[in-house]
Amino acid sequence: MEHVDYAVVGLGALGSATTYHLARRGADVIGFEQYELGHVRGASHDTSRIIRRAYDLPEYVQLADAAYRDWADLEQATGERLVTRTGGITFCPADAPVPARHYLDSLAACGVEHEELDARQVRERLPQFAIPEDVTSVWTPDSGIVHASRSVATLQMHARAHGARLRDRCSVTALEDTADGVVLQTAAGPVRAGAVVLCTDAWTNRLLDPLGVSVPLRVMQEQVTYFKPERPDDYAIGRFPVWIWEDDVCYYGFPCYGEPTIKAARDVSEVLMGTDERTFVPSADRLAQLQGFMADTIPGSGAPLRTVTCQYALTPDRHFVLDSLPGHPRLFLGLGAGHAFKFTPTFGRVLADLATTGVAAEDLSLFRSDRAAFRSDASEPAALVPGHV
């Protein structure tokens, strides 16, 4: 049987970052991916993801602050430019489930530069938006875009450069937690690891259920649409920001990035499915809903050009999991709940910390694997955190 100190299962953004950070420390690590590297079956492909400090909870603002530092460190270590600052704006209608005040208070408590804008101020600064009078907006100048597929490829390439072995098209079919380590049954044969980090997203419970541990997840197909404005210069970086519409139904979008289109999507489309049932066919209803929103809110957005699908695996409360598994101290879990890409290098660093030392510098109490929202005897349903794109 092959032996390794650390194994990482799942080489999307979070697993690739974990493998990179372990290898960068000189650890003996193997990363396993059931599909080809850079595949489109999960949530780490395509081009752009929003990066921002604007969250309604201080815990996320602080973690995002660490992520900005970790992205800068990754860029310096690899020579790649992965983050582009665009400015960002969060729109909160008067009756939004998360009031603008929560964002403003969290940003102020963490010392993050921001502004509160009313509808008139938004129209003066950003006339591309048609914002009703009852909307309060939060502007953060350092929000921006991370290049998704390039970031994942960078992490994989430099993980290998530091000695990691990446095995794509090599599924892990079972785990056995023994006294001598964790045995992974893989398509290439069994491997014994001192510790295992699972970044397996929607496929997580296939490996956990036989161990008597599982995480309640809702799996759904998401979609993003690229619109072609007649005046793309109006939506260029420097003139148009990343944006989030925070309401019972949340939307978000991007300026032109590498092409004369603007990308937008609904967050949490509720197109529920299993990982084996995914069709990759966009929902016509969700596209029509998005088109209506864009016509009302960004009147110059233009016609839809193409729609790309991805996959969400949401925890009950929409919070991450960054922890060992109850009863299995050598098994660690990283779940991003559909809004973790901006935190990618920090996830990798923290999971590497947990796997190697059992502790991390960050406060991870919100992201425990034994929290009340995961217990089957929970007396109340978990409160879903909206707007976390």
C-alpha positions as semicolon CSV with decimal commas, in nm:
position;residue;x (nm);y (nm);z (nm)
1;M;0,000;0,000;0,000
2;E;0,122;0,348;-0,084
3;H;0,181;0,579;0,214
4;V;0,163;0,959;0,231
5;D;0,155;1,211;0,511
6;Y;-0,143;1,410;0,375
7;A;-0,410;1,347;0,114
8;V;-0,647;1,606;-0,027
9;V;-0,962;1,485;-0,200
10;G;-1,115;1,722;-0,455
11;L;-0,900;1,960;-0,659
12;G;-1,130;2,249;-0,725
13;A;-1,032;2,586;-0,585
14;L;-1,034;2,492;-0,216
15;G;-0,864;2,155;-0,253
16;S;-0,602;2,293;-0,489
17;A;-0,526;2,572;-0,241
18;T;-0,494;2,322;0,044
19;T;-0,261;2,102;-0,160
20;Y;-0,053;2,408;-0,253
21;H;-0,018;2,525;0,106
22;L;0,075;2,179;0,232
23;A;0,333;2,132;-0,043
24;R;0,473;2,482;0,008
25;R;0,553;2,381;0,366
26;G;0,744;2,078;0,242
27;A;0,475;1,826;0,335
28;D;0,440;1,493;0,155
29;V;0,097;1,537;-0,008
30;I;-0,114;1,378;-0,279
31;G;-0,420;1,548;-0,427
32;F;-0,697;1,339;-0,584
33;E;-0,950;1,461;-0,842
34;Q;-1,217;1,233;-0,986
35;Y;-1,239;1,429;-1,312
36;E;-0,986;1,616;-1,526
37;L;-0,819;1,918;-1,370
38;G;-1,016;2,234;-1,443
39;H;-1,338;2,044;-1,516
40;V;-1,680;2,215;-1,539
41;R;-1,881;1,982;-1,313
42;G;-1,827;2,174;-0,990
43;A;-1,806;2,542;-0,897
44;S;-1,449;2,650;-0,975
45;H;-1,450;2,699;-1,352
46;D;-1,524;2,996;-1,581
47;T;-1,350;3,331;-1,538
48;S;-1,468;3,577;-1,275
49;R;-1,560;3,566;-0,907
50;I;-1,632;3,859;-0,677
51;I;-1,381;3,944;-0,404
52;R;-1,500;4,178;-0,131
53;R;-1,480;4,261;0,235
54;A;-1,845;4,374;0,239
55;Y;-2,022;4,117;0,454
56;D;-2,290;4,158;0,715
57;L;-2,101;3,965;0,984
58;P;-1,766;4,071;1,132
59;E;-1,640;3,712;1,119
60;Y;-1,662;3,718;0,740
61;V;-1,515;4,067;0,711
62;Q;-1,215;3,953;0,915
63;L;-1,176;3,635;0,711
64;A;-1,202;3,839;0,390
65;D;-0,932;4,070;0,521
66;A;-0,708;3,766;0,562
67;A;-0,802;3,655;0,211
68;Y;-0,683;3,982;0,060
69;R;-0,346;3,927;0,226
70;D;-0,332;3,566;0,113
71;W;-0,419;3,654;-0,248
72;A;-0,139;3,912;-0,244
73;D;0,100;3,652;-0,106
74;L;-0,003;3,404;-0,377
75;E;0,046;3,663;-0,649
76;Q;0,389;3,752;-0,516
77;A;0,494;3,388;-0,480
78;T;0,378;3,286;-0,828
79;G;0,421;3,601;-1,036
80;E;0,058;3,580;-1,149
81;R;-0,193;3,864;-1,146
82;L;-0,515;3,712;-1,021
83;V;-0,703;3,999;-0,849
84;T;-0,840;4,308;-1,023
85;R;-0,984;4,593;-0,812
86;T;-1,306;4,737;-0,955
87;G;-1,490;4,884;-0,658
88;G;-1,808;4,721;-0,540
89;I;-2,158;4,817;-0,435
90;T;-2,418;4,628;-0,233
91;F;-2,780;4,739;-0,280
92;C;-3,017;4,687;0,014
93;P;-3,387;4,769;-0,033
94;A;-3,569;4,899;0,273
95;D;-3,727;4,562;0,352
96;A;-3,422;4,348;0,266
97;P;-3,373;4,048;0,498
98;V;-3,024;4,174;0,577
99;P;-3,040;4,551;0,631
100;A;-2,769;4,778;0,500
101;R;-2,694;4,870;0,861
102;H;-2,553;4,521;0,921
103;Y;-2,301;4,572;0,644
104;L;-2,215;4,922;0,758
105;D;-2,169;4,818;1,119
106;S;-1,953;4,515;1,033
107;L;-1,729;4,715;0,802
108;A;-1,694;4,994;1,056
109;A;-1,615;4,749;1,337
110;C;-1,338;4,597;1,127
111;G;-1,196;4,927;1,005
112;V;-1,272;4,869;0,637
113;E;-1,307;5,173;0,410
114;H;-1,665;5,213;0,288
115;E;-1,941;5,463;0,216
116;E;-2,316;5,468;0,264
117;L;-2,492;5,596;-0,048
118;D;-2,854;5,687;-0,110
119;A;-3,028;5,642;-0,444
120;R;-2,946;5,994;-0,562
121;Q;-2,576;5,948;-0,493
122;V;-2,576;5,615;-0,677
123;R;-2,741;5,773;-0,981
124;E;-2,481;6,051;-0,982
125;R;-2,184;5,818;-0,955
126;L;-2,316;5,516;-1,143
127;P;-2,588;5,620;-1,388
128;Q;-2,588;5,270;-1,539
129;F;-2,806;5,161;-1,245
130;A;-3,175;5,247;-1,204
131;I;-3,218;5,229;-0,827
132;P;-3,546;5,291;-0,642
133;E;-3,553;5,561;-0,377
134;D;-3,586;5,318;-0,084
135;V;-3,252;5,145;-0,156
136;T;-2,953;5,206;0,069
137;S;-2,620;5,114;-0,087
138;V;-2,280;5,025;0,057
139;W;-1,975;5,117;-0,149
140;T;-1,639;4,943;-0,091
141;P;-1,356;5,071;-0,311
142;D;-1,135;4,763;-0,278
143;S;-1,390;4,508;-0,404
144;G;-1,307;4,343;-0,731
145;I;-1,267;4,029;-0,940
146;V;-1,060;3,714;-0,902
147;H;-0,991;3,515;-1,218
148;A;-1,135;3,175;-1,129
149;S;-0,988;2,920;-1,369
150;R;-0,648;3,092;-1,380
151;S;-0,633;3,091;-0,999
152;V;-0,705;2,719;-0,978
153;A;-0,450;2,639;-1,249
154;T;-0,191;2,855;-1,071
155;L;-0,245;2,674;-0,742
156;Q;-0,216;2,335;-0,910
157;M;0,097;2,424;-1,106
158;H;0,276;2,563;-0,803
159;A;0,162;2,279;-0,578
160;R;0,339;2,046;-0,821
161;A;0,641;2,276;-0,829
162;H;0,664;2,232;-0,451
163;G;0,650;1,853;-0,482
164;A;0,280;1,768;-0,455
165;R;0,153;1,475;-0,659
166;L;-0,177;1,555;-0,831
167;R;-0,377;1,260;-0,957
168;D;-0,661;1,363;-1,182
169;R;-0,921;1,120;-1,317
170;C;-0,854;0,923;-0,999
171;S;-1,165;0,893;-0,784
172;V;-1,164;0,816;-0,413
173;T;-1,444;0,568;-0,351
174;A;-1,415;0,500;0,023
175;L;-1,239;0,606;0,341
176;E;-1,144;0,388;0,638
177;D;-1,029;0,562;0,954
178;T;-0,793;0,316;1,125
179;A;-0,554;0,329;1,418
180;D;-0,263;0,365;1,175
181;G;-0,410;0,639;0,956
182;V;-0,683;0,691;0,701
183;V;-0,700;0,442;0,414
184;L;-0,831;0,585;0,087
185;Q;-0,962;0,343;-0,171
186;T;-0,876;0,507;-0,501
187;A;-0,904;0,419;-0,868
188;A;-0,527;0,363;-0,864
189;G;-0,524;0,145;-0,553
190;P;-0,531;0,199;-0,176
191;V;-0,336;0,481;-0,012
192;R;-0,274;0,526;0,360
193;A;-0,253;0,888;0,479
194;G;-0,171;1,039;0,814
195;A;-0,448;1,294;0,762
196;V;-0,705;1,361;0,490
197;V;-0,864;1,691;0,387
198;L;-1,195;1,663;0,202
199;C;-1,282;1,949;-0,034
200;T;-1,543;1,740;-0,210
201;D;-1,839;1,980;-0,209
202;A;-2,153;1,812;-0,347
203;W;-1,988;1,468;-0,337
204;T;-1,893;1,492;0,032
205;N;-2,155;1,260;0,179
206;R;-2,065;0,977;-0,058
207;L;-1,748;0,943;0,148
208;L;-1,890;1,040;0,487
209;D;-2,210;0,834;0,499
210;P;-2,027;0,498;0,538
211;L;-1,838;0,649;0,833
212;G;-2,163;0,735;1,008
213;V;-2,104;1,108;0,966
214;S;-2,276;1,333;0,717
215;V;-2,336;1,699;0,647
216;P;-2,682;1,824;0,544
217;L;-2,635;1,974;0,199
218;R;-2,871;2,111;-0,065
219;V;-2,727;2,059;-0,410
220;M;-2,850;2,269;-0,700
221;Q;-2,750;2,382;-1,046
222;E;-2,667;2,751;-1,071
223;Q;-2,627;2,959;-1,385
224;V;-2,463;3,286;-1,485
225;T;-2,549;3,480;-1,800
226;Y;-2,332;3,710;-2,008
227;F;-2,514;4,012;-2,150
228;K;-2,395;4,220;-2,446
229;P;-2,454;4,592;-2,385
230;E;-2,474;4,827;-2,683
231;R;-2,229;5,062;-2,508
232;P;-1,971;4,829;-2,348
233;D;-1,742;5,121;-2,261
234;D;-2,001;5,230;-2,004
235;Y;-1,943;4,899;-1,823
236;A;-1,564;4,891;-1,833
237;I;-1,357;4,844;-1,520
238;G;-1,315;5,188;-1,367
239;R;-1,663;5,297;-1,476
240;F;-1,873;5,005;-1,351
241;P;-1,821;4,795;-1,036
242;V;-1,900;4,448;-0,916
243;W;-2,242;4,463;-0,754
244;I;-2,483;4,267;-0,534
245;W;-2,857;4,316;-0,499
246;E;-2,939;4,204;-0,145
247;D;-3,303;4,099;-0,109
248;D;-3,520;3,790;-0,062
249;V;-3,395;3,697;-0,409
250;C;-3,035;3,808;-0,454
251;Y;-2,858;3,899;-0,777
252;Y;-2,500;3,993;-0,852
253;G;-2,285;4,095;-1,144
254;F;-1,958;4,216;-1,294
255;P;-1,819;4,481;-1,527
256;C;-1,667;4,390;-1,863
257;Y;-1,379;4,155;-1,793
258;G;-1,176;4,032;-2,086
259;E;-1,461;4,077;-2,335
260;P;-1,733;4,338;-2,407
261;T;-1,997;4,160;-2,198
262;I;-2,128;4,195;-1,844
263;K;-2,197;3,887;-1,636
264;A;-2,490;3,855;-1,394
265;A;-2,671;3,583;-1,202
266;R;-2,925;3,504;-0,938
267;D;-2,776;3,365;-0,618
268;V;-2,936;3,035;-0,505
269;S;-3,149;2,938;-0,802
270;E;-3,323;2,649;-0,622
271;V;-3,284;2,421;-0,926
272;L;-3,235;2,120;-0,700
273;M;-3,061;1,806;-0,823
274;G;-2,820;1,531;-0,733
275;T;-2,466;1,525;-0,869
276;D;-2,563;1,245;-1,109
277;E;-2,875;1,428;-1,230
278;R;-2,713;1,746;-1,353
279;T;-2,812;1,831;-1,708
280;F;-2,592;2,137;-1,774
281;V;-2,903;2,282;-1,945
282;P;-2,981;2,631;-1,810
283;S;-3,325;2,699;-1,664
284;A;-3,532;2,907;-1,906
285;D;-3,743;3,035;-1,615
286;R;-3,440;3,156;-1,421
287;L;-3,299;3,323;-1,733
288;A;-3,627;3,505;-1,794
289;Q;-3,632;3,616;-1,430
290;L;-3,277;3,747;-1,456
291;Q;-3,352;3,927;-1,783
292;G;-3,643;4,105;-1,619
293;F;-3,431;4,214;-1,325
294;M;-3,152;4,337;-1,551
295;A;-3,392;4,532;-1,774
296;D;-3,530;4,711;-1,468
297;T;-3,205;4,764;-1,278
298;I;-2,936;4,799;-1,547
299;P;-3,140;4,917;-1,848
300;G;-2,841;4,927;-2,083
301;S;-2,729;4,572;-2,009
302;G;-2,842;4,445;-2,348
303;A;-2,944;4,102;-2,469
304;P;-2,819;3,775;-2,318
305;L;-2,534;3,623;-2,514
306;R;-2,464;3,294;-2,336
307;T;-2,539;3,114;-2,009
308;V;-2,295;2,895;-1,815
309;T;-2,395;2,650;-1,542
310;C;-2,218;2,550;-1,222
311;Q;-2,307;2,358;-0,907
312;Y;-2,385;2,476;-0,553
313;A;-2,373;2,263;-0,238
314;L;-2,526;2,468;0,043
315;T;-2,507;2,403;0,415
316;P;-2,830;2,467;0,611
317;D;-2,713;2,805;0,744
318;R;-2,499;2,896;0,440
319;H;-2,189;2,913;0,659
320;F;-1,863;2,736;0,574
321;V;-1,723;2,423;0,731
322;L;-1,356;2,446;0,833
323;D;-1,301;2,177;1,091
324;S;-1,218;1,818;1,169
325;L;-1,508;1,573;1,161
326;P;-1,669;1,469;1,491
327;G;-1,513;1,143;1,602
328;H;-1,254;1,149;1,323
329;P;-0,965;1,379;1,425
330;R;-0,757;1,288;1,117
331;L;-1,035;1,382;0,873
332;F;-1,079;1,751;0,791
333;L;-1,355;1,914;0,590
334;G;-1,360;2,230;0,383
335;L;-1,702;2,331;0,250
336;G;-1,758;2,668;0,085
337;A;-2,140;2,681;0,077
338;G;-2,145;2,855;-0,261
339;H;-1,955;3,172;-0,164
340;A;-1,598;3,068;-0,081
341;F;-1,399;3,140;-0,395
342;K;-1,292;3,483;-0,269
343;F;-1,146;3,306;0,035
344;T;-0,963;3,036;-0,165
345;P;-0,602;3,087;-0,049
346;T;-0,714;3,142;0,309
347;F;-0,919;2,820;0,303
348;G;-0,609;2,639;0,181
349;R;-0,384;2,790;0,445
350;V;-0,632;2,727;0,728
351;L;-0,701;2,367;0,625
352;A;-0,327;2,306;0,597
353;D;-0,288;2,451;0,948
354;L;-0,561;2,224;1,085
355;A;-0,421;1,915;0,916
356;T;-0,064;1,976;1,031
357;T;-0,106;2,132;1,377
358;G;-0,476;2,111;1,465
359;V;-0,505;2,488;1,514
360;A;-0,538;2,796;1,295
361;A;-0,473;3,163;1,356
362;E;-0,826;3,261;1,254
363;D;-1,136;3,233;1,472
364;L;-1,321;2,939;1,316
365;S;-1,598;2,901;1,575
366;L;-1,866;2,998;1,321
367;F;-1,748;2,719;1,091
368;R;-1,744;2,419;1,323
369;S;-1,865;2,085;1,194
370;D;-2,064;2,009;1,511
371;R;-2,270;2,328;1,519
372;A;-2,640;2,323;1,597
373;A;-2,748;2,375;1,236
374;F;-2,607;2,033;1,146
375;R;-2,773;1,835;1,424
376;S;-3,072;1,622;1,332
377;D;-3,232;1,709;1,666
378;A;-3,206;2,084;1,609
379;S;-3,525;2,238;1,747
380;E;-3,534;2,517;1,489
381;P;-3,432;2,529;1,126
382;A;-3,106;2,704;1,055
383;A;-3,126;3,069;0,956
384;L;-3,012;3,095;0,595
385;V;-2,759;3,369;0,532
386;P;-2,858;3,537;0,205
387;G;-2,652;3,736;-0,035
388;H;-2,328;3,544;0,014
389;V;-2,188;3,541;-0,340
